[in-house]
Structure formats: C-alpha cells, structure tokens
Coordinates of C-alpha atoms in Angstrom, one line a residue:
M915 CA 122.4 80.1 124.7
S916 CA 120.1 81.8 127.3
D917 CA 116.5 82.6 126.7
I918 CA 117.4 86.3 126.8
E919 CA 120.0 85.8 124.0
K920 CA 117.4 84.0 122.0
T921 CA 114.7 86.6 122.3
Q922 CA 117.1 89.4 121.4
E923 CA 117.3 87.9 117.9
L924 CA 113.7 88.7 117.2
T925 CA 113.2 92.0 115.4
V926 CA 110.1 93.2 113.6
T927 CA 109.2 96.1 111.4
L928 CA 105.8 96.9 109.9
E929 CA 104.6 97.8 106.5
E930 CA 101.3 99.3 105.4
Q931 CA 99.5 97.9 102.3
L932 CA 98.7 100.3 99.5
S933 CA 95.6 99.5 97.5
K934 CA 92.2 97.7 97.5
K935 CA 93.8 95.2 95.1
V936 CA 96.9 94.1 96.9
S937 CA 99.7 93.9 94.4
K938 CA 102.3 91.2 94.4
T939 CA 104.8 94.1 94.7
I940 CA 105.4 95.1 98.3
L941 CA 104.4 98.7 98.8
S942 CA 105.1 101.0 101.7
K943 CA 102.3 103.5 102.4
S944 CA 98.7 103.2 103.8
V945 CA 95.7 102.3 101.6
K946 CA 92.1 103.1 101.2
I947 CA 90.2 99.8 101.8
K948 CA 86.4 100.0 101.9
T949 CA 84.5 97.4 103.8
K950 CA 81.6 95.7 101.9
K951 CA 79.2 96.0 104.8
Q952 CA 78.5 99.8 105.0
K953 CA 75.1 100.8 106.2
K954 CA 73.5 104.2 105.6
G955 CA 73.3 106.2 108.8
N956 CA 75.8 103.9 110.6
F957 CA 78.5 106.2 112.0
W958 CA 81.2 103.6 112.1
G959 CA 80.3 102.4 108.7
L960 CA 80.7 106.0 107.5
M961 CA 84.0 106.2 109.3
K962 CA 85.3 103.1 107.5
F963 CA 84.2 104.5 104.2
M964 CA 85.7 107.9 104.8
F965 CA 89.0 106.8 106.4
P966 CA 91.3 104.0 105.3
L967 CA 91.8 100.8 107.2
Q968 CA 95.5 100.6 107.8
V969 CA 97.0 97.1 107.5
Y970 CA 100.5 96.3 108.6
K971 CA 102.8 93.6 107.3
V972 CA 105.1 91.7 109.6
M973 CA 107.9 89.5 108.3
V974 CA 108.8 86.5 110.5
N975 CA 111.7 84.0 110.2
N976 CA 112.0 80.8 112.2
G977 CA 115.0 78.7 111.4
R978 CA 114.8 78.1 107.6
K979 CA 111.1 79.1 107.3
S980 CA 109.9 82.5 106.6
W981 CA 106.4 84.0 106.2
F982 CA 104.6 87.3 106.5
I983 CA 101.4 88.2 108.3
F984 CA 99.0 91.0 108.0
R985 CA 97.6 92.7 111.1
R986 CA 95.2 95.6 111.7
Y987 CA 95.7 98.2 114.4
N988 CA 92.8 96.7 116.5
E989 CA 94.8 93.4 116.7
F990 CA 97.8 95.2 118.0
H991 CA 95.6 97.0 120.5
S992 CA 93.9 93.7 121.6
L993 CA 97.3 92.1 122.1
H994 CA 98.5 95.1 124.0
E995 CA 95.5 94.9 126.4
K996 CA 96.1 91.2 127.1
I997 CA 99.8 91.5 127.7
K998 CA 99.4 94.6 129.9
K999 CA 97.2 92.7 132.2
L1000 CA 99.5 89.7 132.4
Y1001 CA 102.7 91.8 132.8
P1002 CA 101.7 95.1 134.5
D1003 CA 105.3 96.1 135.2
S1004 CA 106.4 95.7 131.5
N1005 CA 105.4 99.4 130.7
L1006 CA 104.5 98.4 127.1
R1007 CA 103.5 101.3 125.0
L1008 CA 101.2 101.4 122.0
P1009 CA 100.4 104.4 119.8
G1010 CA 96.9 105.7 120.5
K1011 CA 93.8 105.6 118.3
K1012 CA 93.0 108.5 116.0
I1013 CA 89.8 108.8 114.0
F1014 CA 90.4 112.1 112.3
G1015 CA 93.7 113.0 110.6
N1016 CA 94.8 109.4 110.3
L1017 CA 95.9 110.0 106.7
D1018 CA 98.5 112.6 107.8
P1019 CA 101.9 111.3 106.6
D1020 CA 103.5 112.2 109.9
F1021 CA 100.8 110.4 111.9
I1022 CA 101.2 107.3 109.6
Q1023 CA 105.0 107.3 110.2
Q1024 CA 104.7 107.8 113.9
R1025 CA 102.1 105.1 114.3
R1026 CA 104.1 102.7 112.3
E1027 CA 107.3 103.4 114.4
G1028 CA 105.2 103.1 117.6
L1029 CA 103.8 99.7 116.6
D1030 CA 107.3 98.6 115.6
N1031 CA 108.7 99.7 119.0
F1032 CA 105.8 97.8 120.7
I1033 CA 106.7 94.6 118.8
Q1034 CA 110.4 95.0 119.6
E1035 CA 109.6 95.3 123.3
L1036 CA 107.5 92.1 123.1
V1037 CA 110.0 90.0 121.3
T1038 CA 113.0 91.1 123.3
H1039 CA 111.3 90.2 126.6
P1040 CA 112.3 86.6 127.6
Q1041 CA 108.9 85.8 129.2
I1042 CA 106.5 87.9 127.0
S1043 CA 108.1 86.6 123.8
Q1044 CA 107.0 83.0 124.8
N1045 CA 103.4 84.1 125.7
P1046 CA 100.8 82.0 123.6
D1047 CA 99.0 85.2 122.5
V1048 CA 102.3 86.7 121.2
R1049 CA 103.2 83.4 119.5
A1050 CA 99.7 83.3 117.9
F1051 CA 100.0 86.9 116.8
L1052 CA 103.2 86.1 114.9
A1053 CA 101.9 82.7 113.8
L1054 CA 105.0 81.1 115.3
D1055 CA 103.4 77.7 116.0
N1056 CA 101.5 77.4 112.7
P1057 CA 103.1 79.6 110.0
R1058 CA 100.8 78.2 107.4
N1059 CA 97.9 79.9 109.0
A1060 CA 99.6 83.3 108.6
Q1061 CA 97.7 85.9 106.7
E1062 CA 98.6 86.1 103.0
P1063 CA 96.2 88.0 100.8
I1064 CA 98.6 88.5 97.9
D1065 CA 96.7 86.2 95.6
N1066 CA 93.3 87.6 96.4
D1067 CA 91.7 90.1 94.0
T1068 CA 90.3 92.1 97.0
F1069 CA 91.6 92.6 100.5
E1070 CA 88.6 92.2 102.8
D1071 CA 88.4 93.0 106.5
S1072 CA 88.9 89.4 107.4
D1073 CA 91.2 87.2 109.5
N1074 CA 90.5 84.1 107.4
M1075 CA 93.2 84.4 104.9
N1076 CA 95.4 81.4 104.1
G1077 CA 99.2 81.8 104.1
R1078 CA 102.3 80.1 102.7
D1079 CA 105.9 80.0 103.5
I1080 CA 108.0 82.4 101.5
N1081 CA 111.6 83.3 101.0
P1082 CA 111.9 86.9 102.1
V1083 CA 114.5 87.8 99.5
N1084 CA 114.7 86.9 95.8
L1085 CA 118.4 86.3 95.5
G1086 CA 118.4 85.5 91.8
P1087 CA 120.5 82.9 90.0
S1088 CA 123.6 83.6 92.2
E1089 CA 121.9 82.3 95.3
R1090 CA 123.8 79.6 97.2
Q1091 CA 122.3 78.5 100.5
S1092 CA 125.8 77.3 101.7
V1093 CA 127.1 80.9 102.1
K1094 CA 126.2 82.0 105.6
P1095 CA 127.9 83.7 108.6
S1096 CA 128.6 80.4 110.4
D1097 CA 130.8 79.3 107.4
F1098 CA 133.4 81.8 108.7
E1099 CA 135.5 82.1 111.8
F1100 CA 135.7 85.8 112.6
L1101 CA 139.1 86.6 114.0
K1102 CA 139.7 90.3 114.4
V1103 CA 138.1 93.7 113.8
I1104 CA 140.2 95.5 111.3
G1105 CA 138.1 98.5 110.4
K1106 CA 135.0 100.4 111.2
G1107 CA 132.5 102.5 109.2
S1108 CA 129.2 104.3 109.4
F1109 CA 127.1 101.2 109.0
G1110 CA 129.2 98.4 110.5
K1111 CA 132.7 96.8 110.8
V1112 CA 135.3 95.1 108.6
L1113 CA 136.5 91.8 110.1
L1114 CA 139.3 89.5 109.4
A1115 CA 137.8 86.0 108.9
R1116 CA 138.7 82.5 107.9
N1117 CA 136.5 80.3 105.8
K1118 CA 136.1 77.1 107.9
H1119 CA 135.8 74.9 104.9
E1120 CA 138.5 76.3 102.6
G1121 CA 140.8 77.8 105.2
N1122 CA 141.1 81.0 103.1
I1123 CA 141.4 84.4 104.8
Y1124 CA 139.1 87.2 103.8
A1125 CA 138.1 90.7 104.9
I1126 CA 134.4 90.7 105.6
K1127 CA 132.5 93.9 105.6
V1128 CA 129.4 93.5 107.8
L1129 CA 126.7 96.2 107.6
Q1130 CA 123.6 96.8 109.7
K1131 CA 120.5 97.1 107.5
Q1132 CA 118.7 99.3 110.0
A1133 CA 121.6 101.8 110.0
I1134 CA 121.6 101.9 106.2
M1135 CA 117.9 102.5 106.0
K1136 CA 117.9 105.2 108.7
R1137 CA 120.3 107.3 106.7
N1138 CA 118.7 106.5 103.3
E1139 CA 121.9 104.9 102.0
V1140 CA 120.4 101.8 100.4
K1141 CA 121.2 103.0 96.9
H1142 CA 124.9 103.6 97.8
I1143 CA 125.2 100.1 99.3
M1144 CA 123.7 98.4 96.3
A1145 CA 125.9 100.5 94.0
E1146 CA 128.9 99.4 96.0
R1147 CA 127.8 95.8 95.6
N1148 CA 127.2 96.3 91.8
V1149 CA 130.7 97.9 91.4
L1150 CA 132.4 95.1 93.3
L1151 CA 130.9 92.6 91.0
K1152 CA 132.6 94.3 88.1
N1153 CA 136.0 94.6 89.8
V1154 CA 136.8 90.9 89.7
K1155 CA 139.1 91.2 86.8
H1156 CA 141.1 94.3 87.7
P1157 CA 144.4 94.0 89.7
F1158 CA 144.1 97.3 91.6
L1159 CA 140.4 97.0 92.8
V1160 CA 139.4 95.0 95.7
G1161 CA 137.6 91.8 94.7
L1162 CA 134.3 90.5 95.9
H1163 CA 134.1 86.7 96.6
Y1164 CA 130.7 86.5 98.1
S1165 CA 127.8 88.7 99.3
F1166 CA 125.0 87.4 101.3
Q1167 CA 122.5 88.6 104.0
T1168 CA 120.8 87.7 107.2
P1169 CA 117.6 89.3 108.4
D1170 CA 119.5 92.2 109.9
K1171 CA 122.9 92.3 108.2
L1172 CA 124.7 92.5 104.9
Y1173 CA 128.0 90.7 104.3
F1174 CA 130.7 91.6 101.7
V1175 CA 133.3 88.8 101.6
L1176 CA 136.3 90.7 100.1
D1177 CA 140.0 90.3 99.2
Y1178 CA 142.1 90.6 102.4
V1179 CA 145.0 92.9 102.0
N1180 CA 147.2 93.7 105.0
G1181 CA 149.8 96.2 103.8
G1182 CA 147.9 99.0 105.5
E1183 CA 146.1 102.1 104.3
L1184 CA 148.0 104.7 102.3
F1185 CA 146.8 107.1 104.9
F1186 CA 148.6 105.1 107.6
H1187 CA 151.9 105.2 105.7
L1188 CA 151.5 108.9 104.8
Q1189 CA 150.9 109.8 108.5
R1190 CA 154.0 107.9 109.5
E1191 CA 156.3 109.2 106.7
R1192 CA 154.6 112.6 106.0
Y1193 CA 155.4 112.5 102.3
F1194 CA 156.8 110.1 99.7
P1195 CA 159.7 110.4 97.3
E1196 CA 158.5 111.3 93.8
Q1197 CA 159.1 107.9 92.3
R1198 CA 157.1 106.2 95.0
A1199 CA 154.3 108.7 94.6
K1200 CA 154.3 108.2 90.8
F1201 CA 154.1 104.4 91.2
Y1202 CA 151.0 104.6 93.4
A1203 CA 149.4 107.3 91.2
A1204 CA 149.9 105.1 88.1
E1205 CA 148.2 102.2 89.7
M1206 CA 145.4 104.4 91.0
A1207 CA 145.0 105.9 87.5
S1208 CA 144.8 102.5 86.0
A1209 CA 142.0 101.5 88.4
I1210 CA 140.1 104.7 87.8
G1211 CA 140.4 104.4 84.0
Y1212 CA 139.0 100.9 84.3
L1213 CA 136.0 102.1 86.3
H1214 CA 135.5 104.9 83.7
S1215 CA 135.5 102.3 80.9
L1216 CA 132.5 100.7 82.7
N1217 CA 130.8 104.1 83.0
I1218 CA 131.4 104.4 86.7
I1219 CA 132.6 107.5 88.5
Y1220 CA 134.5 106.6 91.7
R1221 CA 134.0 110.0 93.5
D1222 CA 135.9 109.1 96.7
L1223 CA 139.6 108.7 96.0
K1224 CA 141.5 109.5 99.2
P1225 CA 144.4 107.9 101.1
E1226 CA 141.9 106.1 103.5
N1227 CA 140.4 104.2 100.6
I1228 CA 143.7 103.1 99.1
L1229 CA 145.2 100.0 100.7
L1230 CA 148.6 98.3 100.1
D1231 CA 148.7 94.6 99.6
S1232 CA 151.4 92.4 101.1
K1233 CA 153.8 93.2 98.3
G1234 CA 153.1 96.9 98.2
H1235 CA 150.7 97.3 95.2
I1236 CA 147.7 99.5 95.8
T1237 CA 144.1 98.3 96.1
L1238 CA 141.2 100.7 95.9
T1239 CA 138.3 99.9 98.2
D1240 CA 135.0 101.3 99.4
F1241 CA 132.7 101.9 96.4
G1242 CA 129.8 103.3 98.3
L1243 CA 129.9 106.7 96.6
C1244 CA 130.3 105.3 93.0
K1245 CA 128.0 106.5 90.4
E1246 CA 127.0 104.0 87.7
G1247 CA 125.7 104.7 84.2
I1248 CA 127.8 107.8 83.4
D1249 CA 129.1 107.6 79.8
H1250 CA 131.7 109.9 78.1
S1251 CA 129.3 112.8 78.0
G1252 CA 127.2 112.0 81.1
T1253 CA 127.0 114.1 84.2
T1254 CA 125.6 113.8 87.7
N1255 CA 125.1 116.4 90.5
T1256 CA 125.0 114.6 93.9
F1257 CA 127.0 116.5 96.5
C1258 CA 129.2 113.8 97.9
G1259 CA 132.9 113.0 98.6
T1260 CA 135.4 114.0 101.3
P1261 CA 136.0 117.7 101.9
E1262 CA 139.8 117.8 101.3
Y1263 CA 139.4 116.2 97.9
L1264 CA 136.2 117.8 96.5
A1265 CA 136.4 119.3 93.1
P1266 CA 135.3 122.9 92.6
E1267 CA 132.3 121.9 90.4
V1268 CA 131.0 119.7 93.2
L1269 CA 131.3 122.5 95.7
R1270 CA 129.5 124.8 93.3
K1271 CA 126.7 122.1 93.1
Q1272 CA 127.1 122.1 89.3
P1273 CA 126.7 119.0 87.1
Y1274 CA 130.0 117.1 87.0
D1275 CA 131.5 114.2 85.1
K1276 CA 134.3 111.7 85.2
T1277 CA 136.9 114.5 85.5
V1278 CA 136.1 114.8 89.3
D1279 CA 138.1 111.6 89.7
W1280 CA 141.1 113.2 87.9
W1281 CA 140.8 116.1 90.3
C1282 CA 140.9 113.7 93.2
L1283 CA 143.9 111.9 91.7
G1284 CA 145.7 115.3 91.5
A1285 CA 144.8 116.0 95.1
V1286 CA 146.1 112.7 96.4
L1287 CA 149.3 112.9 94.2
Y1288 CA 149.9 116.4 95.6
E1289 CA 149.5 115.1 99.2
M1290 CA 151.9 112.2 98.6
M1291 CA 154.6 114.6 97.3
Y1292 CA 154.0 117.6 99.5
G1293 CA 152.5 116.1 102.7
L1294 CA 149.0 117.8 102.7
P1295 CA 146.1 118.1 100.2
P1296 CA 146.6 121.1 97.9
F1297 CA 144.1 123.5 99.4
Y1298 CA 144.0 122.2 103.0
S1299 CA 142.8 124.2 106.0
R1300 CA 141.6 123.0 109.4
D1301 CA 138.7 125.4 108.8
T1302 CA 136.4 123.6 106.3
A1303 CA 134.8 126.8 105.1
E1304 CA 138.2 128.3 104.4
M1305 CA 139.3 125.1 102.7
Y1306 CA 136.2 125.2 100.4
D1307 CA 137.0 128.8 99.6
N1308 CA 140.6 127.8 98.8
I1309 CA 139.5 125.0 96.4
L1310 CA 137.2 127.5 94.6
Y1311 CA 139.4 130.5 94.4
K1312 CA 143.0 130.1 95.6
P1313 CA 145.6 129.6 92.9
L1314 CA 147.5 126.3 93.1
R1315 CA 151.0 126.6 94.6
L1316 CA 153.6 124.1 93.4
R1317 CA 157.0 124.2 95.1
T1318 CA 160.0 123.3 93.0
N1319 CA 161.2 120.4 95.1
V1320 CA 159.5 118.1 92.6
S1321 CA 160.2 117.6 88.9
A1322 CA 158.8 119.9 86.2
A1323 CA 156.8 116.9 84.9
A1324 CA 155.3 116.4 88.3
R1325 CA 154.4 120.0 88.5
S1326 CA 152.9 119.8 85.0
I1327 CA 150.6 116.9 85.8
L1328 CA 149.5 118.4 89.1
D1329 CA 148.7 121.7 87.3
G1330 CA 146.7 119.7 84.7
L1331 CA 144.8 117.6 87.1
L1332 CA 144.0 120.4 89.5
Q1333 CA 142.4 122.8 87.0
K1334 CA 139.4 124.5 88.6
E1335 CA 137.4 124.4 85.4
K1336 CA 136.7 120.8 84.5
E1337 CA 136.8 121.6 80.8
N1338 CA 140.4 122.5 81.1
R1339 CA 141.4 119.6 83.3
L1340 CA 143.7 116.8 82.2
G1341 CA 141.5 113.9 81.2
A1342 CA 138.6 116.1 80.0
K1343 CA 139.0 115.2 76.4
R1344 CA 140.3 111.6 76.3
D1345 CA 139.9 110.5 79.9
F1346 CA 142.5 108.0 81.0
Q1347 CA 144.5 108.2 77.7
E1348 CA 145.5 111.7 78.5
I1349 CA 146.7 110.7 81.9
K1350 CA 148.8 107.7 80.9
H1351 CA 150.5 109.6 78.0
H1352 CA 151.5 112.5 80.2
A1353 CA 155.3 113.1 80.5
F1354 CA 155.1 112.4 84.2
F1355 CA 154.4 108.7 83.4
A1356 CA 156.8 108.5 80.5
D1357 CA 158.9 105.7 82.2
I1358 CA 155.8 103.6 83.1
N1359 CA 155.2 100.5 81.0
W1360 CA 151.4 100.2 81.5
D1361 CA 151.1 96.6 80.5
D1362 CA 153.8 95.6 83.0
L1363 CA 152.1 97.8 85.6
D1364 CA 148.8 96.1 85.2
A1365 CA 150.5 92.7 85.2
K1366 CA 152.2 93.6 88.5
K1367 CA 155.6 93.0 86.9
I1368 CA 157.0 96.3 88.3
N1369 CA 158.4 95.9 91.7
P1370 CA 156.7 98.3 94.2
P1371 CA 159.1 100.9 95.7
Y1372 CA 158.0 100.0 99.2
N1373 CA 157.4 96.5 100.7
P1374 CA 155.2 96.4 103.8
N1375 CA 157.2 93.3 105.0
V1376 CA 154.3 91.4 106.6
S1377 CA 155.1 88.1 108.0
G1378 CA 151.9 86.4 106.9
Q1379 CA 148.2 86.8 106.4
L1380 CA 147.6 87.2 110.1
D1381 CA 150.2 90.0 110.5
L1382 CA 148.2 93.0 111.6
K1383 CA 150.9 95.5 112.3
H1384 CA 149.7 97.9 109.6
F1385 CA 146.1 98.1 111.1
D1386 CA 145.0 100.6 113.7
P1387 CA 145.5 98.9 117.1
E1388 CA 142.3 100.5 118.3
F1389 CA 140.3 98.3 115.9
V1390 CA 142.4 95.2 116.4
R1391 CA 141.9 95.3 120.2
E1392 CA 138.1 95.5 119.8
P1393 CA 136.2 92.3 120.6
V1394 CA 134.5 90.6 117.7
P1395 CA 130.7 90.8 118.1
A1396 CA 129.2 87.4 118.5
S1397 CA 126.2 88.2 116.3
V1398 CA 128.3 88.6 113.1
G1399 CA 129.0 84.8 112.9
R1400 CA 125.6 83.6 113.8
S1401 CA 123.5 81.9 111.1
M1402 CA 119.8 81.8 111.8
D1403 CA 119.3 78.4 110.3
S1404 CA 122.1 76.8 112.2
C1405 CA 121.2 78.0 115.7
K1406 CA 117.4 77.6 115.1
L1407 CA 116.6 81.0 116.6
V1408 CA 113.3 82.7 115.9
S1409 CA 113.7 86.0 114.1
A1410 CA 111.5 88.4 112.2
S1411 CA 113.2 90.1 109.3
V1412 CA 112.5 93.7 108.1
M1413 CA 110.4 93.2 105.0
E1414 CA 111.3 96.7 103.7
A1415 CA 115.0 95.9 104.1
D1416 CA 114.7 92.6 102.2
N1417 CA 112.9 94.3 99.3
M1418 CA 115.5 97.2 99.3
F1419 CA 118.4 94.8 99.3
Q1420 CA 116.8 92.4 96.8
G1421 CA 119.5 90.7 94.7
F1422 CA 122.3 91.5 97.2
S1423 CA 123.6 88.0 97.7
Y1424 CA 126.3 86.9 95.2
V1425 CA 128.5 83.9 94.6
P1426 CA 130.8 84.1 91.6
P1427 CA 130.4 81.5 88.8
A1428 CA 133.1 78.9 88.6
E1429 CA 135.0 80.7 85.8
D1430 CA 135.2 83.9 87.8
A1431 CA 136.0 82.2 91.2
F1432 CA 139.2 83.3 92.9
S1433 CA 142.0 80.8 93.2

C-alpha cells in the first residue's frame, strides 16, 4: 500500500467541551472555562474571563489503540504557522481568530468545521502527515501522553494532562472483536442507498454468503439520520424470529463506516418483477399481500410501525417468498393507542393523515398494504400521478376507483384498506386480526403461511447463491470499493475516528447469542 493510500485513511473531527467540570459524558458545544490567574486591569485576563476558552476533542486510532486529545485554538494556530513555513505550496487554511462574538453558534460551527478541514488537509497529505509536529499534535508516537482531563475536577488551561488508551465505542455485551470487514470477501455491489451500498459478501471463515449493508457515518450525520439508522438496527435485532423479515447476523463498525450483515436473498425486488410483468394475477398478489400482512402484524405486536412498505423494499427469496427489508423509517414504541407525527415515507404510498401532518398510528401500514396490493393487481398505485402535487391531492380528495377485473373480495379489502379516514380503515380496531379474517384471505391457512408450507405462485428459478440475474445490472457492474473490506487493526493504518459519530452510534455492534444464531 502506498503512502498516499495510508494517509487517506486518517480522518479527524473536533468536539468542543462544555463545562468547567468536564463530565464523563461527551458533550458537543463550547464551554465557559475561567483561568485561575486573572489580574485586575489585565486586558487579556479580562478577555479570558468574559469569553470562553474553546477546547476541541480529537479522536485518534492507530491499529488497535485509540485515544483522544484536547487542543485549544492557539495550538492549531501554532501548528498551522509551522507547517505553512515548511510547506508553502500546501495552501493550508485555518479559521481566523475572533475576540468578540465568539459565542455566536454560527461562528462556533464554522470554526469547528474549519479546524476539521485543516486537520483533514494535514492527514491526507503524504508528506505533511509524517511531519514530527503533526505526529506530536496527534500524539501518534506516544499516545499515553495524550491529553485526557476526564478524571479531573477542573479543566485548567494546561498541557500537562495525562492520558490513557480508550475504546472509542462502548459496544456492550454483544461485542466480539472477531467481527470485522476483513472477515469478508466482498464480491459484488447489489444495491445502493442514500448513505452507502449493499454488497454481496462471503465470510472467509464460514463460507456463508451474506448481503452487507455498508453505510458512511459522515453521510448519516450530515443529514441528521442517526436516529433512523439506530432504529433500523434495533428493529433488525427483533426480526430474527420472523420468516418474512430480513434477518441480521452481525452489525459492527469501523471509524468511518457501519456494517449490517444481513440475510442474502436473490429473487429480486418485487418492484423489478412488477416492472417486467406490469401486474400480477389476483392469487399471486394475494399470496404476497398475506406474507406482507403477517410481517407487518408481527412488527405491530412489537409496537413498531414500518412506515415504508413499497415494492422496492419487498424482496423475493430464492423460492419466491417475500422478505421485507430497509427498516430505516420504522417508529418504535407505538402501542395500540399510540401515535406519531413525523412526515416520512414514499410519495405514492403516503396515507392521507401523513399528508395532512396529523398524528397517525399503525393504520398507516395498512394503507400502504392497500396501495401495494392495488398496484400488484392494477399496475399502478391507486392515486398515482407523475405530478407529485396532483398525486397528493388525489390521495387526499379523489375517490378510490376499483375496476371489476378483480374479485368482489379483492375490491372489498382494497376499499377497507384505502379508507381516507384512519378511524374507518380496515385494521383500525383490531389491527392484524381484522386483515387476516377478511374474506379476501379466506383460503389462506396462516399457520402454514408462516411456516412457508404454501408453495409460492412464482419461482425466481435462481441457479445458486451467486446467481444475480434479478439484480439491477447497473449495480452489479459497479466495482467493489476497496475500503469496505479494510480492517484497521489488520492493515495497521493510522486513523482518527469521529468521536461524535462513535457516541451517536454507541451500541451499534451486534453478534447474536448462540441460541439465536442462524444455521
């Protein structure tokens, strides 16, 4: 590996400390810290008294060792001056000093981002990153001399603070050091999302094939989606026992990425098959809808609203059974009478109460089931328009049209699921029980369905686990990024993790206990 490749692994973000007593909890805003040596009439002493001293936290990782250091702005400034003289062509930029107005939140944010950019420029430069002053600044050669004031009662303006190695993430009882990116051979890109990619991967030790969802922490934080990602992780942990929900085998993290090691199903997205066939026969649509309803009912029993049922999130396995995936919009903690009001979902499948920005409950999922069932039988979502504003208007006000090319029972369940007032919607009173006992599902044996004893009406006919014919060729042709399989401890690269990210994603890593492990 070249020096350039090595230095590109180093990323740093900064964090201000918040109080005179530095808590063991990591906080994220600036702090008023008074110096003890303030003299009357001394202008700079007065300035220190009137304006807070901003201290920044930097998290550093080197192989298996991790530590954090505390640096003041003057230390960044001093380093900048030294490096600028040694490397005049580097064009390193540092945010300027500001005596007045330095408590302004915008200024604090801008300075923090500026200092972070400065550090990133340092550590990604192959020569500058090896400079002794830079290495000393990051305590790379002697991490035990890193600043660590956490155990002090007061945080003084001093460089003489002893440090200790720390693990940047508290992984909890599920932590297993053996689960890391280099345990897997990443074979193909099979999907892409807002925060990363889904890759086909083989575990080098077991030989098992998985779908691994790899997410970029920085992208998640930029869009304030940490809660959604952690909710997805939490829901995945609860899905282990259900046949129609994708299962989580492991979750773990590196300084810059999150990894979900998931069931691999290669029958293709329902969306893919609908596009190709335009619509399904009623019996086939009923089978898929029954399996979806079973999965949603199970989530509801755990007080979880799914909120994003759509053909793109419904996969077929190699036999033709459905698997729900992507739990990023799930809402936890909603009991039988609970509501929430976050505006989220996919336009074609949004329930009227969501569009009205009213509190909504679990019945939004039954609306979505109705919309997907309608699309499977008629070829388009029920109120579809290419113009989003018109489509929203249709969802709110346009009467539901049900053509007679489907059975009366099918029209009845669609009418019940697609009631614009949630109180009148099928499932409003007894949730899943109302759905499963509707006449449309009269010929479904639900125990056999959940046991996968009912033969699916369509078989994807895949030749094996590596058969990718049902995946978008655009993804499959994409090269696998080298960084996804790189484990920091195995390649001994220096890195600096984002302390904020590790706090936000605390408890992310997961390995199932032996009794829950997949065969």
